[in-house]
Short mmCIF file of C-alpha atoms in Angstrom, two decimals:
data_model
loop_
_atom_site.label_atom_id
_atom_site.label_comp_id
_atom_site.label_asym_id
_atom_site.label_seq_id
_atom_site.Cartn_x
_atom_site.Cartn_y
_atom_site.Cartn_z
CA MET A 1 58.53 183.29 -0.62
CA LYS A 2 60.60 183.40 -3.70
CA ASN A 3 61.39 179.80 -3.18
CA ASN A 4 57.75 178.50 -3.55
CA LYS A 5 55.77 177.12 -6.30
CA SER A 6 52.59 176.87 -7.66
CA ALA A 7 50.96 173.94 -10.04
CA VAL A 8 47.12 173.14 -11.35
CA TYR A 9 45.78 169.43 -10.27
CA SER A 10 42.62 168.05 -12.63
CA VAL A 11 41.42 166.95 -9.96
CA SER A 12 37.27 164.60 -10.44
CA GLY A 13 34.42 164.28 -8.27
CA THR A 14 33.85 167.29 -6.86
CA HIS A 15 30.38 168.33 -6.66
CA CYS A 16 29.76 171.58 -4.18
CA HIS A 17 30.87 174.30 -1.95
CA ALA A 18 31.84 171.28 0.20
CA CYS A 19 33.71 169.58 -1.68
CA GLU A 20 37.05 172.34 -2.63
CA ILE A 21 36.49 173.25 1.17
CA LEU A 22 37.44 169.62 2.02
CA ILE A 23 40.21 169.90 -0.37
CA GLU A 24 41.65 172.38 0.57
CA LYS A 25 41.88 172.58 3.86
CA GLU A 26 43.49 168.99 3.21
CA ILE A 27 46.09 169.59 1.41
CA LYS A 28 46.24 173.01 3.53
CA SER A 29 46.93 170.49 6.69
CA LEU A 30 50.14 169.03 5.03
CA VAL A 31 54.03 170.69 5.42
CA GLY A 32 54.78 172.69 3.13
CA ILE A 33 51.06 174.44 1.28
CA LYS A 34 51.49 177.97 0.95
CA SER A 35 47.99 178.10 -0.04
CA VAL A 36 45.41 175.53 -2.07
CA GLU A 37 41.73 177.63 -4.31
CA ALA A 38 40.02 174.53 -5.68
CA SER A 39 37.06 175.02 -7.96
CA THR A 40 33.97 172.87 -8.66
CA SER A 41 33.34 174.56 -12.00
CA SER A 42 36.73 173.77 -13.67
CA GLN A 43 37.85 171.20 -11.97
CA THR A 44 41.03 171.56 -10.44
CA VAL A 45 42.82 172.26 -7.82
CA LYS A 46 46.01 175.61 -8.19
CA ILE A 47 48.67 175.27 -4.65
CA THR A 48 51.26 176.83 -4.09
CA GLY A 49 53.84 176.22 -1.80
CA LYS A 50 57.71 175.19 -1.24
CA ASN A 51 57.14 170.75 -1.99
CA LEU A 52 54.35 170.16 -3.81
CA PRO A 53 52.41 166.83 -3.44
CA GLU A 54 52.51 164.16 -6.03
CA ILE A 55 49.53 163.41 -8.35
CA SER A 56 50.18 159.83 -6.42
CA PHE A 57 49.62 161.15 -3.36
CA LEU A 58 47.26 163.15 -3.66
CA ASN A 59 45.08 159.95 -4.66
CA LYS A 60 45.67 157.71 -1.39
CA LEU A 61 44.89 161.31 0.89
CA PHE A 62 41.30 161.84 -1.21
CA LYS A 63 41.27 157.65 -1.90
CA ASP A 64 38.56 156.94 0.75
CA SER A 65 36.59 160.86 -0.62
CA GLY A 66 36.39 159.87 -4.01
CA TYR A 67 38.11 161.93 -5.60
CA SER A 68 40.46 161.75 -7.70
CA PHE A 69 43.78 164.11 -9.37
CA SER A 70 45.39 164.39 -12.27
CA SER A 71 47.84 166.60 -14.45
CA SER A 72 46.00 169.48 -15.83
CA SER A 73 46.88 168.77 -19.16
CA THR A 74 45.42 165.19 -18.41
CA PRO A 75 41.71 165.26 -17.32
CA ALA A 76 41.30 162.79 -14.42
CA TYR A 77 37.75 161.61 -14.94
CA GLN A 78 35.99 161.93 -17.79
CA SER A 79 32.51 160.65 -17.94
CA THR A 80 31.40 157.83 -20.58
CA SER A 81 27.78 158.37 -20.11
CA LYS A 82 25.38 161.09 -19.07
CA PRO A 83 23.30 161.20 -16.39
CA ASP A 84 19.18 159.40 -18.89
CA ILE A 85 17.46 162.21 -18.91
CA PHE A 86 14.52 160.05 -19.39
CA LEU A 87 15.44 158.26 -15.92
CA SER A 88 15.33 161.11 -14.35
CA LEU A 89 12.01 161.78 -15.44
CA LEU A 90 10.81 159.13 -13.61
CA ILE A 91 11.55 159.66 -10.66
CA VAL A 92 10.92 163.23 -10.53
CA LEU A 93 7.37 161.93 -11.27
CA GLY A 94 7.55 159.15 -8.66
CA ILE A 95 8.60 162.19 -6.79
CA LEU A 96 5.52 164.65 -8.17
CA ALA A 97 3.30 161.95 -7.28
CA LEU A 98 4.43 161.66 -3.57
CA LEU A 99 3.86 165.46 -2.56
CA TYR A 100 -0.09 164.61 -5.29
CA ILE A 101 -1.04 162.20 -2.85
CA PHE A 102 0.59 164.11 0.32
CA ASN A 103 -1.72 166.36 -0.35
CA ARG A 104 -4.87 165.46 -2.78
CA PHE A 105 -5.65 162.92 0.96
CA GLY A 106 -4.44 165.53 3.92
CA PHE A 107 -2.14 163.09 5.12
CA PHE A 108 -1.18 164.00 8.25
CA SER A 109 -3.91 166.89 8.69
CA SER A 110 -4.78 165.37 11.24
CA PHE A 111 -2.71 167.63 13.40
CA ASN A 112 -5.04 169.55 12.60
CA VAL A 113 -2.64 172.78 13.22
CA ASN A 114 -2.71 175.55 10.35
CA ALA A 115 0.05 173.93 7.19
CA SER A 116 -0.25 170.63 9.08
CA SER A 117 -1.06 168.92 5.53
CA TYR A 118 2.02 170.43 4.40
CA PHE A 119 4.76 169.18 7.03
CA PRO A 120 4.81 166.24 3.96
CA ALA A 121 6.13 169.23 1.23
CA PHE A 122 8.45 170.58 4.54
CA ILE A 123 10.47 167.87 5.18
CA ILE A 124 10.44 166.99 0.97
CA PHE A 125 11.46 170.64 0.31
CA GLY A 126 14.10 169.82 3.22
CA LEU A 127 15.92 167.52 1.07
CA LEU A 128 16.51 168.69 -2.08
CA ALA A 129 18.22 171.30 0.56
CA GLY A 130 20.59 169.53 2.54
CA PHE A 131 21.59 167.53 -0.78
CA SER A 132 22.22 170.97 -2.55
CA THR A 133 21.98 174.79 -0.78
CA CYS A 134 22.35 173.38 2.32
CA ALA A 135 25.48 171.03 1.43
CA ALA A 136 26.92 173.98 0.35
CA LEU A 137 26.78 176.30 2.56
CA VAL A 138 26.28 173.74 5.33
CA GLY A 139 28.32 170.57 4.02
CA GLY A 140 32.16 172.35 4.52
CA ILE A 141 30.79 172.12 8.40
CA VAL A 142 29.65 169.12 8.55
CA LEU A 143 32.90 167.77 7.82
CA GLY A 144 35.11 169.27 10.23
CA VAL A 145 32.46 168.39 12.93
CA SER A 146 32.92 165.30 11.32
CA ARG A 147 36.53 164.73 12.79
CA ARG A 148 35.48 164.13 15.69
CA GLY A 149 33.33 160.98 15.18
CA LEU A 150 29.27 160.40 15.40
CA THR A 151 28.76 161.47 18.17
CA PRO A 152 29.65 165.78 17.81
CA VAL A 153 27.74 165.28 14.54
CA ILE A 154 24.94 164.20 15.59
CA ASN A 155 25.08 166.69 17.85
CA PHE A 156 25.19 169.49 15.11
CA LEU A 157 21.94 167.30 14.60
CA VAL A 158 19.64 167.68 16.92
CA GLY A 159 20.24 171.48 17.58
CA ARG A 160 19.29 172.01 14.45
CA LEU A 161 16.45 170.14 14.73
CA VAL A 162 15.69 172.12 18.00
CA PHE A 163 16.84 175.14 17.36
CA PHE A 164 15.03 175.71 14.31
CA ALA A 165 11.80 174.60 16.03
CA PHE A 166 12.66 177.42 18.43
CA PHE A 167 13.02 180.41 16.48
CA GLY A 168 10.92 178.87 14.02
CA ALA A 169 8.13 179.20 17.07
CA VAL A 170 9.98 183.12 17.32
CA LEU A 171 9.14 184.36 13.47
CA GLY A 172 5.71 182.36 14.18
CA TYR A 173 4.97 184.49 17.72
CA PHE A 174 5.83 187.82 15.50
CA GLY A 175 3.69 186.98 12.73
CA SER A 176 0.35 186.52 15.05
CA PHE A 177 1.23 191.37 15.04
CA PHE A 178 1.98 191.34 11.87
CA ARG A 179 1.57 189.67 8.94
CA LEU A 180 2.85 190.12 5.26
CA SER A 181 0.35 192.06 2.77
CA LEU A 182 -0.81 188.99 0.43
CA THR A 183 1.11 191.42 -2.37
CA ALA A 184 4.27 191.82 -0.52
CA GLY A 185 4.18 188.08 0.66
CA ALA A 186 3.49 187.51 -3.82
CA ILE A 187 6.19 189.54 -3.57
CA ILE A 188 8.69 187.84 -1.68
CA SER A 189 8.24 183.72 -2.92
CA ILE A 190 8.14 185.64 -6.78
CA LEU A 191 11.58 186.76 -6.22
CA VAL A 192 13.15 183.88 -4.05
CA ALA A 193 11.75 181.62 -6.59
CA LEU A 194 13.79 182.96 -8.97
CA VAL A 195 17.05 182.83 -6.76
CA MET A 196 15.86 178.95 -7.57
CA ILE A 197 15.38 178.49 -10.80
CA VAL A 198 18.93 180.37 -10.49
CA SER A 199 19.98 178.02 -8.58
CA GLY A 200 18.49 174.31 -10.52
CA LEU A 201 20.40 176.02 -13.67
CA GLN A 202 22.88 175.68 -11.93
CA LEU A 203 22.30 172.05 -10.54
CA LEU A 204 21.48 171.19 -14.03
CA ASN A 205 24.99 172.48 -15.41
CA PHE A 206 24.11 175.36 -16.29
CA LYS A 207 27.37 176.27 -16.69
CA PHE A 208 26.63 180.10 -17.86
CA LEU A 209 25.64 181.61 -14.69
CA ASN A 210 28.26 180.50 -12.25
CA PHE A 211 28.97 183.31 -12.05
CA LEU A 212 25.92 183.97 -9.50
CA ASN A 213 27.07 182.55 -5.77
CA PHE A 214 24.40 182.61 -3.69
CA SER A 215 26.95 180.81 -0.56
CA LEU A 216 29.42 181.98 1.48
CA PRO A 217 32.38 182.72 0.56
CA LYS A 218 34.86 180.26 2.05
CA SER A 219 36.80 181.95 3.82
CA ILE A 220 33.70 182.30 5.98
CA THR A 221 32.91 178.57 5.85
CA GLY A 222 36.21 177.30 5.54
CA ARG A 223 37.20 178.71 8.40
CA PHE A 224 32.90 176.44 10.62
CA ALA A 225 35.27 174.14 9.07
CA ASP A 226 38.23 174.26 11.31
CA GLU A 227 37.61 170.52 13.15
CA SER A 228 39.68 172.87 15.46
CA LYS A 229 36.70 174.33 16.88
CA PHE A 230 34.84 172.43 18.25
CA GLN A 231 35.95 170.69 21.08
CA GLY A 232 33.33 169.94 23.94
CA GLN A 233 29.92 168.31 23.79
CA TYR A 234 27.59 171.33 23.92
CA LEU A 235 29.44 173.89 21.06
CA PRO A 236 28.47 171.83 17.69
CA ILE A 237 24.50 172.03 19.12
CA ILE A 238 24.90 175.63 18.90
CA LEU A 239 27.16 175.35 15.45
CA GLY A 240 24.12 173.41 14.16
CA GLY A 241 21.67 176.86 15.39
CA LEU A 242 23.54 179.31 14.12
CA THR A 243 23.36 177.26 11.28
CA PHE A 244 19.41 178.72 10.46
CA PHE A 245 21.05 182.49 9.81
CA LEU A 246 22.07 180.96 6.88
CA PRO A 247 21.75 182.50 4.13
CA CYS A 248 20.09 179.85 1.87
CA GLY A 249 16.85 179.97 -0.72
CA PHE A 250 15.69 177.46 1.00
CA THR A 251 15.31 178.38 4.49
CA LEU A 252 14.09 181.88 3.62
CA THR A 253 11.18 180.51 1.78
CA THR A 254 10.47 178.26 5.16
CA GLN A 255 11.43 180.82 6.80
CA SER A 256 9.29 183.51 5.28
CA LEU A 257 6.08 180.52 5.53
CA ALA A 258 7.07 180.56 9.18
CA LEU A 259 6.79 183.97 10.10
CA ALA A 260 3.34 183.90 7.40
CA SER A 261 2.01 181.80 9.45
CA GLY A 262 0.74 184.12 12.39
CA SER A 263 1.23 180.80 14.76
CA ILE A 264 3.94 179.64 17.68
CA VAL A 265 2.73 176.30 16.87
CA ASP A 266 2.82 176.49 12.67
CA GLY A 267 6.49 177.72 12.51
CA ALA A 268 7.39 175.58 15.49
CA LEU A 269 6.46 172.82 12.47
CA ILE A 270 7.22 173.70 9.67
CA MET A 271 11.42 175.86 10.32
CA PHE A 272 11.31 171.43 12.40
CA SER A 273 9.53 169.33 9.43
CA PHE A 274 12.57 171.11 7.22
CA ALA A 275 15.14 170.27 9.84
CA LEU A 276 14.09 167.86 9.19
CA GLY A 277 14.23 166.61 6.18
CA SER A 278 17.94 168.09 5.66
CA PHE A 279 19.13 165.36 8.49
CA ILE A 280 19.65 162.30 5.97
CA PRO A 281 21.23 164.31 3.64
CA LEU A 282 23.40 166.49 6.18
CA PHE A 283 23.77 163.25 8.26
CA LEU A 284 25.11 160.83 5.16
CA ILE A 285 28.42 163.80 4.83
CA GLY A 286 29.12 164.04 7.98
CA TYR A 287 29.48 160.52 8.02
CA GLY A 288 31.26 159.93 5.14
CA SER A 289 28.20 158.47 3.63
CA ILE A 290 29.23 161.33 0.87
CA ARG A 291 31.86 159.00 -0.63
CA SER A 292 29.21 157.17 -2.67
CA GLN A 293 27.29 161.29 -3.93
CA ARG A 294 30.56 161.66 -4.90
CA ASN A 295 30.02 159.18 -7.64
CA PRO A 296 30.70 160.71 -10.47
CA SER A 297 27.43 158.38 -12.04
CA THR A 298 25.64 159.21 -8.60
CA ALA A 299 26.38 162.53 -8.51
CA ALA A 300 25.27 163.43 -11.81
CA TYR A 301 21.98 161.46 -11.97
CA PHE A 302 21.23 163.72 -8.51
CA SER A 303 22.28 167.23 -9.53
CA GLN A 304 19.78 166.61 -12.90
CA VAL A 305 16.90 165.17 -10.84
CA ALA A 306 17.20 168.10 -7.52
CA GLY A 307 18.18 170.43 -10.46
CA ILE A 308 14.69 169.62 -12.73
CA LEU A 309 12.45 169.25 -9.53
CA VAL A 310 13.81 173.39 -8.30
CA VAL A 311 13.00 174.50 -11.34
CA LEU A 312 9.39 173.05 -11.89
CA PHE A 313 8.20 174.21 -8.11
CA ALA A 314 9.85 177.73 -9.03
CA LEU A 315 7.78 177.81 -11.59
CA TYR A 316 4.31 176.07 -9.73
CA THR A 317 5.63 178.72 -6.94
CA LEU A 318 5.54 182.03 -9.81
CA TYR A 319 2.44 180.81 -10.56
CA THR A 320 0.30 180.63 -8.42
CA GLN A 321 1.85 183.82 -7.20
CA SER A 322 0.46 185.36 -10.53
CA ILE A 323 -2.64 183.83 -9.29
CA VAL A 324 -2.26 185.75 -6.37
CA LEU A 325 -1.85 188.94 -7.46
CA GLY A 326 -4.88 188.17 -9.91
CA PHE A 327 -3.04 188.24 -12.61
CA SER A 328 -4.31 184.78 -13.68
CA PRO A 329 -5.82 185.75 -17.57
CA LEU A 330 -9.18 185.98 -17.76
CA ALA A 331 -11.67 184.21 -20.40
CA LEU A 332 -12.51 186.28 -23.90
CA SER A 333 -15.83 185.79 -23.70
CA SER A 334 -18.08 182.48 -22.04
CA SER A 335 -18.67 179.56 -24.49
CA ALA A 336 -21.18 178.00 -21.70
CA PRO A 337 -24.92 178.19 -21.92
CA ALA A 338 -27.22 180.43 -20.41
CA ASP A 339 -28.94 177.96 -18.75
CA GLN A 340 -25.63 176.23 -16.57
CA SER A 341 -26.23 178.85 -14.09
CA THR A 342 -29.52 176.67 -12.99
CA SER A 343 -26.73 175.98 -10.97
CA VAL A 344 -26.30 177.57 -8.63
CA PRO A 345 -29.35 178.70 -7.32
CA ILE A 346 -31.16 181.55 -7.71
CA VAL A 347 -32.95 182.98 -3.19
CA ASN A 348 -35.22 186.28 -3.37
CA GLY A 349 -32.78 187.81 -6.61
CA VAL A 350 -29.38 186.50 -5.49
CA GLN A 351 -27.44 184.06 -5.88
CA ILE A 352 -26.02 181.77 -3.72
CA LEU A 353 -22.98 179.48 -3.87
CA LYS A 354 -22.28 176.85 -1.91
CA MET A 355 -19.28 175.33 -0.63
CA ASP A 356 -17.23 173.05 1.10
CA ALA A 357 -13.31 173.52 2.98
CA SER A 358 -11.21 170.75 4.05
CA ALA A 359 -7.34 170.11 4.02
CA SER A 360 -7.42 168.21 0.95
CA GLY A 361 -8.69 171.84 -1.42
CA TYR A 362 -12.52 172.79 -1.99
CA THR A 363 -15.61 170.97 -2.95
CA PRO A 364 -17.19 172.29 -5.61
CA SER A 365 -14.51 173.92 -7.05
CA THR A 366 -16.21 175.41 -10.10
CA PHE A 367 -19.45 177.80 -10.47
CA THR A 368 -21.49 179.06 -12.73
CA ILE A 369 -22.85 181.96 -12.73
CA ARG A 370 -24.92 185.32 -13.98
CA ALA A 371 -23.09 188.36 -14.11
CA GLY A 372 -24.13 191.80 -13.24
CA GLN A 373 -26.28 189.80 -10.03
CA LYS A 374 -25.72 189.93 -6.58
CA VAL A 375 -23.96 186.77 -5.19
CA ARG A 376 -23.86 185.01 -1.44
CA TRP A 377 -21.61 182.94 -1.30
CA GLU A 378 -21.46 180.31 2.01
CA ILE A 379 -18.11 178.56 2.19
CA THR A 380 -18.26 175.64 5.36
CA ASP A 381 -14.94 174.92 7.02
CA LYS A 382 -14.60 170.78 7.90
CA GLY A 383 -10.59 171.44 8.63
CA THR A 384 -8.74 173.50 6.47
CA SER A 385 -5.09 173.29 6.55
CA GLY A 386 -2.79 176.55 6.84
CA CYS A 387 -3.07 177.79 3.66
CA THR A 388 -7.26 176.46 2.28
CA ASN A 389 -8.49 178.36 5.76
CA ALA A 390 -8.95 181.62 3.88
CA VAL A 391 -9.84 181.85 0.36
CA ILE A 392 -8.44 185.04 -2.23
CA ALA A 393 -10.79 186.16 -5.80
CA ARG A 394 -9.59 189.94 -6.66
CA SER A 395 -10.70 189.96 -9.58
CA LEU A 396 -13.80 189.89 -8.25
CA PHE A 397 -13.05 191.21 -4.29
CA SER A 398 -10.99 192.87 -2.14
CA GLY A 399 -8.99 191.04 0.27
CA PRO A 400 -10.49 187.46 2.28
CA ILE A 401 -12.24 185.04 3.44
CA ASN A 402 -11.33 184.01 6.41
CA LEU A 403 -12.81 180.21 7.29
CA VAL A 404 -13.58 179.08 10.71
CA PRO A 405 -13.36 174.62 11.19
CA GLY A 406 -16.98 174.25 12.09
CA THR A 407 -18.74 176.96 10.80
CA THR A 408 -19.61 178.56 7.71
CA SER A 409 -18.45 182.21 6.60
CA VAL A 410 -20.46 184.60 4.36
CA LYS A 411 -18.77 186.94 1.86
CA GLU A 412 -21.59 188.72 -0.74
CA PHE A 413 -21.23 190.80 -3.89
CA THR A 414 -21.39 191.72 -7.65
CA ALA A 415 -21.18 189.69 -9.99
CA PRO A 416 -18.91 191.06 -12.52
CA THR A 417 -20.23 192.54 -15.99
CA LYS A 418 -17.80 191.18 -18.33
CA PRO A 419 -18.34 187.71 -18.44
CA GLY A 420 -15.33 185.20 -18.29
CA THR A 421 -13.89 182.58 -16.45
CA TYR A 422 -12.28 184.15 -12.71
CA ARG A 423 -9.79 181.88 -10.69
CA PHE A 424 -9.93 182.12 -6.73
CA SER A 425 -7.65 180.40 -4.35
CA CYS A 426 -6.28 180.01 -1.36
CA TRP A 427 -4.26 182.70 -0.30
CA MET A 428 -1.26 181.00 -1.24
CA GLY A 429 -2.25 180.17 -4.32
CA MET A 430 -1.80 176.76 -3.84
CA VAL A 431 -5.44 175.72 -4.42
CA SER A 432 -7.40 177.35 -6.23
CA GLY A 433 -10.82 176.59 -8.50
CA SER A 434 -13.17 178.74 -11.16
CA ILE A 435 -16.44 180.65 -10.92
CA GLU A 436 -17.26 181.36 -14.55
CA VAL A 437 -19.33 184.38 -15.53
CA VAL A 438 -22.08 183.84 -17.97
CA GLU A 439 -24.89 185.99 -19.47
#
């Protein structure tokens, strides 16, 4: 111990938890090294041992990985330009436009299973996870597996696909026996959204939030990253499947939706779609293409885009779940003239609302009714998804209106006596409409 020396080096090119694991593992394998502590937030590496490596040797060792070392007093790299926020916003708008198209036209709804119209969203959700939190939690494991060649990496990722689908089916099966109440599900989604906001802000380099760490300790992930553990053909497959249980906000969100689906097929497809989305970024890590992502300029752009998307998705979740909980604002008074209520026919003193429900939404989605009168709401299911197959309106009545494909569901209630705008939505709050109550 007396002969051990310590030195702190500056390092550039790191951007995630997996980078720290890789650097620590590589340097620890050198002769005479006692301990290594890498930090992405401070862009430093502290090395303790009898024979400390030269900076030139470290730069040569990590040349292909994209890391650059220098003395602690001289940063290895200082970016001469920051990512253009306008370009990042343009990319974000493009991604959101694709999501809107998928949702608006009900792509993939032909599978005729619950939540089918949202499978593309789960794939994109998995893609984001693979480049952010999954890269931090699973990236170190993939790096370890990749040291044995490309085949173990593929086995690892195939294991994720197979086991995620299997465990998703299990969640869907048990969800058919006990479903979270709408209130409990909304509260869980809100808590997850708050975690996602923190994660998104961390991606946007809000360093004051770095003390909130949602990843496993490196003492655990570092053990998984040890390539000596990956002997044999089937172990990477099993290890890939076990990543289902790693704590990640993205994964927890998807798992809760698989449970809420209450269907073996839906749960399996939801989790499979999520794992499929994360396949590409994790494969890039294992294959070595992560070098381009470690380029400071590219990494900065990705962090900015991913951070904005994560925060927007989280804020949207908070908005939709506020609708589910019945917290959507009511108009203080109605500005619509009373004769507009003639748009809703009245038969024997009962106002008749007729609406079609499909995977893409509700038609029409706005109505005008008279205050204090009886209402009969007839909803025809013309091919709904796992989100739109139930309608809730807590400010008007309790419980959902469950829809069955090819049939018309009926809900009778009395209109509120207070004029205003009352919201209704699918049970997830993602597709909504309004009912205007006038005197």
